[in-house]
Amino acid sequence: MTQSPESTDTATLATCGAAAGADVEGAPAAPPDRLTAVFDLLATHVRPPATLLEIGSATGRDADLLEERGYAVNRTDAASSFVALLRRRGLAADRLNVLTDEVRGTYDVIYANAVFLDFSRGELVGVLARMLPHVRARGLLAFTVKGGTSEGWGTHQLDLPRHFTSWQEPALRQLVASTGWRVLELTAETVGDTEWLTVIARPAV
């Protein structure tokens, strides 16, 4: 792991912005099986045409697939380069950094795939608590992170510094519950040498 003197937010955003073009070139034409499983799990709790706020839309692949299923998706990303890319595709997209920006509106679903793994454990506590008022009473928070015990800086995939935090199921379940959510589903799936954890949660009250 490499160390970075910058904040988690600043360094990771710089990496994502610089890698926007590379991500487009490397984006798969079809969703991985694990995403299909996530979408199927989501649909068992909230069906289209639900409104969905996506955090970290990046190239827009997930949003495209969710719209094909009938969800009304609001695309957002913290990296201006990804927002510009989506707009060049003729899509509405907003810049949103959930660590620093105010979330606007309420939704049936807030969705984040492989985004919260960029946050430190302390940052994730704050983010989950701030999401709570923006999900309707019977709405959902759905997100994925990597399983494991590591936290720190690395250059995996992009060859640029990026912060990663991996999670074990008991600690993740406890953290989600401590921020005002009731965990409905917490599933694990191993893809290659990577374990992915999927959380589906609802406001506790």
Tab-separated table of C-alpha atoms in Angstrom:
chain	number	residue	atom	x	y	z
A	1	MET	CA	0.000	0.000	0.000
A	2	THR	CA	1.225	3.510	-0.713
A	3	GLN	CA	0.734	6.364	1.698
A	4	SER	CA	-0.816	9.676	0.679
A	5	PRO	CA	-0.415	12.948	2.585
A	6	GLU	CA	-3.670	14.242	1.148
A	7	SER	CA	-7.138	13.744	2.547
A	8	THR	CA	-9.056	10.664	1.476
A	9	ASP	CA	-11.508	12.847	-0.429
A	10	THR	CA	-8.994	15.040	-2.267
A	11	ALA	CA	-6.628	12.314	-3.444
A	12	THR	CA	-9.305	9.832	-4.444
A	13	LEU	CA	-11.235	12.476	-6.388
A	14	ALA	CA	-8.069	13.458	-8.254
A	15	THR	CA	-7.469	9.844	-9.209
A	16	CYS	CA	-11.055	9.274	-10.379
A	17	GLY	CA	-11.003	12.474	-12.403
A	18	ALA	CA	-7.740	11.594	-14.115
A	19	ALA	CA	-8.936	8.080	-14.873
A	20	ALA	CA	-12.348	8.994	-16.354
A	21	GLY	CA	-11.236	8.276	-19.912
A	22	ALA	CA	-9.594	4.994	-18.979
A	23	ASP	CA	-12.740	3.864	-17.168
A	24	VAL	CA	-14.823	4.483	-20.269
A	25	GLU	CA	-12.470	2.440	-22.410
A	26	GLY	CA	-12.475	-0.395	-19.902
A	27	ALA	CA	-16.183	-0.427	-19.098
A	28	PRO	CA	-17.682	-3.854	-19.858
A	29	ALA	CA	-20.506	-4.102	-22.391
A	30	ALA	CA	-22.552	-6.337	-20.091
A	31	PRO	CA	-22.957	-6.176	-16.306
A	32	PRO	CA	-21.006	-8.673	-14.193
A	33	ASP	CA	-23.110	-11.387	-12.637
A	34	ARG	CA	-22.724	-9.834	-9.199
A	35	LEU	CA	-24.489	-6.653	-10.365
A	36	THR	CA	-27.379	-8.609	-11.815
A	37	ALA	CA	-27.718	-10.256	-8.410
A	38	VAL	CA	-27.682	-6.845	-6.680
A	39	PHE	CA	-30.384	-5.498	-9.003
A	40	ASP	CA	-32.515	-8.610	-8.499
A	41	LEU	CA	-32.167	-8.270	-4.716
A	42	LEU	CA	-33.102	-4.588	-4.880
A	43	ALA	CA	-36.225	-5.382	-6.903
A	44	THR	CA	-37.508	-7.750	-4.204
A	45	HIS	CA	-37.884	-4.724	-1.903
A	46	VAL	CA	-38.575	-1.731	-4.163
A	47	ARG	CA	-39.939	-2.193	-7.652
A	48	PRO	CA	-39.860	0.207	-10.616
A	49	PRO	CA	-40.847	2.906	-11.325
A	50	ALA	CA	-39.167	3.901	-8.065
A	51	THR	CA	-37.015	7.036	-7.921
A	52	LEU	CA	-33.330	6.289	-7.407
A	53	LEU	CA	-30.399	8.547	-6.520
A	54	GLU	CA	-27.137	7.027	-7.697
A	55	ILE	CA	-24.004	8.125	-5.859
A	56	GLY	CA	-20.896	7.760	-8.006
A	57	SER	CA	-22.420	7.164	-11.435
A	58	ALA	CA	-18.997	7.323	-13.157
A	59	THR	CA	-19.496	6.171	-16.768
A	60	GLY	CA	-23.222	5.624	-16.192
A	61	ARG	CA	-23.250	1.865	-16.754
A	62	ASP	CA	-25.246	1.007	-13.632
A	63	ALA	CA	-27.695	3.852	-14.202
A	64	ASP	CA	-28.286	2.692	-17.775
A	65	LEU	CA	-29.032	-0.830	-16.576
A	66	LEU	CA	-31.301	0.370	-13.780
A	67	GLU	CA	-33.245	2.553	-16.212
A	68	GLU	CA	-33.668	-0.463	-18.497
A	69	ARG	CA	-35.348	-2.143	-15.535
A	70	GLY	CA	-37.705	0.823	-15.133
A	71	TYR	CA	-36.153	2.872	-12.315
A	72	ALA	CA	-36.112	6.675	-12.562
A	73	VAL	CA	-32.412	7.393	-11.951
A	74	ASN	CA	-30.797	10.653	-10.869
A	75	ARG	CA	-27.116	10.347	-11.887
A	76	THR	CA	-24.466	12.037	-9.736
A	77	ASP	CA	-20.713	11.912	-9.301
A	78	ALA	CA	-18.155	13.753	-7.191
A	79	ALA	CA	-15.727	13.973	-10.132
A	80	SER	CA	-16.501	16.802	-12.548
A	81	SER	CA	-14.942	14.802	-15.393
A	82	PHE	CA	-17.527	12.028	-15.026
A	83	VAL	CA	-20.389	14.544	-14.817
A	84	ALA	CA	-19.123	16.145	-18.041
A	85	LEU	CA	-18.838	12.730	-19.690
A	86	LEU	CA	-22.444	11.865	-18.831
A	87	ARG	CA	-23.671	15.212	-20.093
A	88	ARG	CA	-21.822	14.671	-23.384
A	89	ARG	CA	-23.888	11.506	-23.695
A	90	GLY	CA	-26.985	13.691	-23.481
A	91	LEU	CA	-27.823	12.586	-19.940
A	92	ALA	CA	-28.772	14.729	-16.952
A	93	ALA	CA	-26.102	14.490	-14.251
A	94	ASP	CA	-25.234	16.505	-11.152
A	95	ARG	CA	-21.985	16.922	-9.278
A	96	LEU	CA	-22.408	15.552	-5.764
A	97	ASN	CA	-19.714	14.829	-3.195
A	98	VAL	CA	-21.569	13.176	-0.327
A	99	LEU	CA	-18.708	13.974	2.066
A	100	THR	CA	-19.077	17.724	1.613
A	101	ASP	CA	-22.198	18.598	-0.404
A	102	GLU	CA	-25.827	18.827	0.625
A	103	VAL	CA	-28.017	16.053	-0.750
A	104	ARG	CA	-31.244	17.425	-2.174
A	105	GLY	CA	-34.619	15.724	-2.383
A	106	THR	CA	-36.008	12.418	-1.159
A	107	TYR	CA	-35.930	9.132	-3.039
A	108	ASP	CA	-37.265	5.615	-2.953
A	109	VAL	CA	-33.695	4.302	-3.242
A	110	ILE	CA	-30.194	5.652	-2.689
A	111	TYR	CA	-27.725	3.425	-4.511
A	112	ALA	CA	-23.912	3.322	-4.477
A	113	ASN	CA	-21.920	0.545	-6.122
A	114	ALA	CA	-18.238	0.271	-5.144
A	115	VAL	CA	-18.209	3.898	-3.942
A	116	PHE	CA	-18.249	3.673	-0.150
A	117	LEU	CA	-15.104	1.539	-0.231
A	118	ASP	CA	-13.236	4.791	-0.991
A	119	PHE	CA	-14.252	6.228	2.398
A	120	SER	CA	-12.543	5.726	5.725
A	121	ARG	CA	-14.587	4.005	8.405
A	122	GLY	CA	-15.229	7.324	10.137
A	123	GLU	CA	-16.280	8.981	6.889
A	124	LEU	CA	-18.774	6.227	6.151
A	125	VAL	CA	-20.462	6.767	9.523
A	126	GLY	CA	-21.110	10.390	8.614
A	127	VAL	CA	-22.261	9.618	5.082
A	128	LEU	CA	-24.793	6.976	6.139
A	129	ALA	CA	-26.238	9.267	8.804
A	130	ARG	CA	-26.569	12.115	6.295
A	131	MET	CA	-28.370	9.884	3.786
A	132	LEU	CA	-31.134	8.981	6.226
A	133	PRO	CA	-33.416	12.048	5.730
A	134	HIS	CA	-33.263	11.630	1.964
A	135	VAL	CA	-34.881	8.187	1.785
A	136	ARG	CA	-38.643	7.834	2.053
A	137	ALA	CA	-40.085	5.919	5.003
A	138	ARG	CA	-40.381	2.649	3.083
A	139	GLY	CA	-37.400	3.400	0.862
A	140	LEU	CA	-33.994	1.756	0.720
A	141	LEU	CA	-30.287	2.353	0.912
A	142	ALA	CA	-28.397	-0.111	-1.303
A	143	PHE	CA	-24.613	-0.233	-1.540
A	144	THR	CA	-21.682	-2.555	-2.147
A	145	VAL	CA	-18.207	-2.656	-0.612
A	146	LYS	CA	-15.346	-5.138	-0.638
A	147	GLY	CA	-14.948	-7.727	2.098
A	148	GLY	CA	-11.752	-7.896	4.118
A	149	THR	CA	-9.845	-6.203	6.925
A	150	SER	CA	-7.587	-3.698	5.148
A	151	GLU	CA	-7.710	0.091	5.107
A	152	GLY	CA	-5.205	2.368	3.422
A	153	TRP	CA	-3.849	3.735	0.175
A	154	GLY	CA	-3.180	1.712	-2.945
A	155	THR	CA	-2.896	1.917	-6.723
A	156	HIS	CA	-5.048	-1.075	-7.639
A	157	GLN	CA	-6.536	-0.940	-11.185
A	158	LEU	CA	-5.824	2.726	-11.918
A	159	ASP	CA	-2.084	2.975	-11.032
A	160	LEU	CA	-2.888	6.214	-9.186
A	161	PRO	CA	-3.304	6.746	-5.410
A	162	ARG	CA	-6.742	5.868	-4.109
A	163	HIS	CA	-8.068	5.110	-0.654
A	164	PHE	CA	-9.652	1.707	0.017
A	165	THR	CA	-11.487	0.334	3.034
A	166	SER	CA	-12.680	-3.262	3.174
A	167	TRP	CA	-15.242	-4.615	5.606
A	168	GLN	CA	-16.208	-7.723	7.527
A	169	GLU	CA	-19.888	-8.512	7.830
A	170	PRO	CA	-20.396	-8.105	11.620
A	171	ALA	CA	-18.655	-4.713	11.768
A	172	LEU	CA	-20.475	-3.448	8.683
A	173	ARG	CA	-23.844	-4.583	9.990
A	174	GLN	CA	-23.180	-2.870	13.327
A	175	LEU	CA	-22.071	0.382	11.676
A	176	VAL	CA	-25.125	0.557	9.412
A	177	ALA	CA	-27.456	-0.056	12.363
A	178	SER	CA	-25.663	2.575	14.473
A	179	THR	CA	-26.444	5.283	11.896
A	180	GLY	CA	-30.219	4.817	11.976
A	181	TRP	CA	-30.741	2.067	9.392
A	182	ARG	CA	-32.281	-1.404	9.703
A	183	VAL	CA	-30.382	-3.973	7.671
A	184	LEU	CA	-32.748	-6.047	5.526
A	185	GLU	CA	-30.095	-7.909	3.552
A	186	LEU	CA	-26.340	-8.319	3.882
A	187	THR	CA	-25.035	-10.772	1.311
A	188	ALA	CA	-21.543	-11.837	0.298
A	189	GLU	CA	-20.357	-13.016	-3.110
A	190	THR	CA	-16.833	-13.899	-4.148
A	191	VAL	CA	-15.792	-12.913	-7.667
A	192	GLY	CA	-12.314	-14.124	-8.555
A	193	ASP	CA	-10.228	-13.266	-5.505
A	194	THR	CA	-12.526	-10.450	-4.343
A	195	GLU	CA	-15.390	-10.717	-1.889
A	196	TRP	CA	-18.212	-8.229	-2.421
A	197	LEU	CA	-20.684	-7.350	0.332
A	198	THR	CA	-24.101	-5.997	-0.608
A	199	VAL	CA	-26.170	-4.087	1.951
A	200	ILE	CA	-29.883	-3.355	1.594
A	201	ALA	CA	-31.199	-1.235	4.466
A	202	ARG	CA	-34.296	0.736	5.400
A	203	PRO	CA	-34.727	3.665	7.813
A	204	ALA	CA	-35.147	2.144	11.278
A	205	VAL	CA	-38.052	4.413	12.183
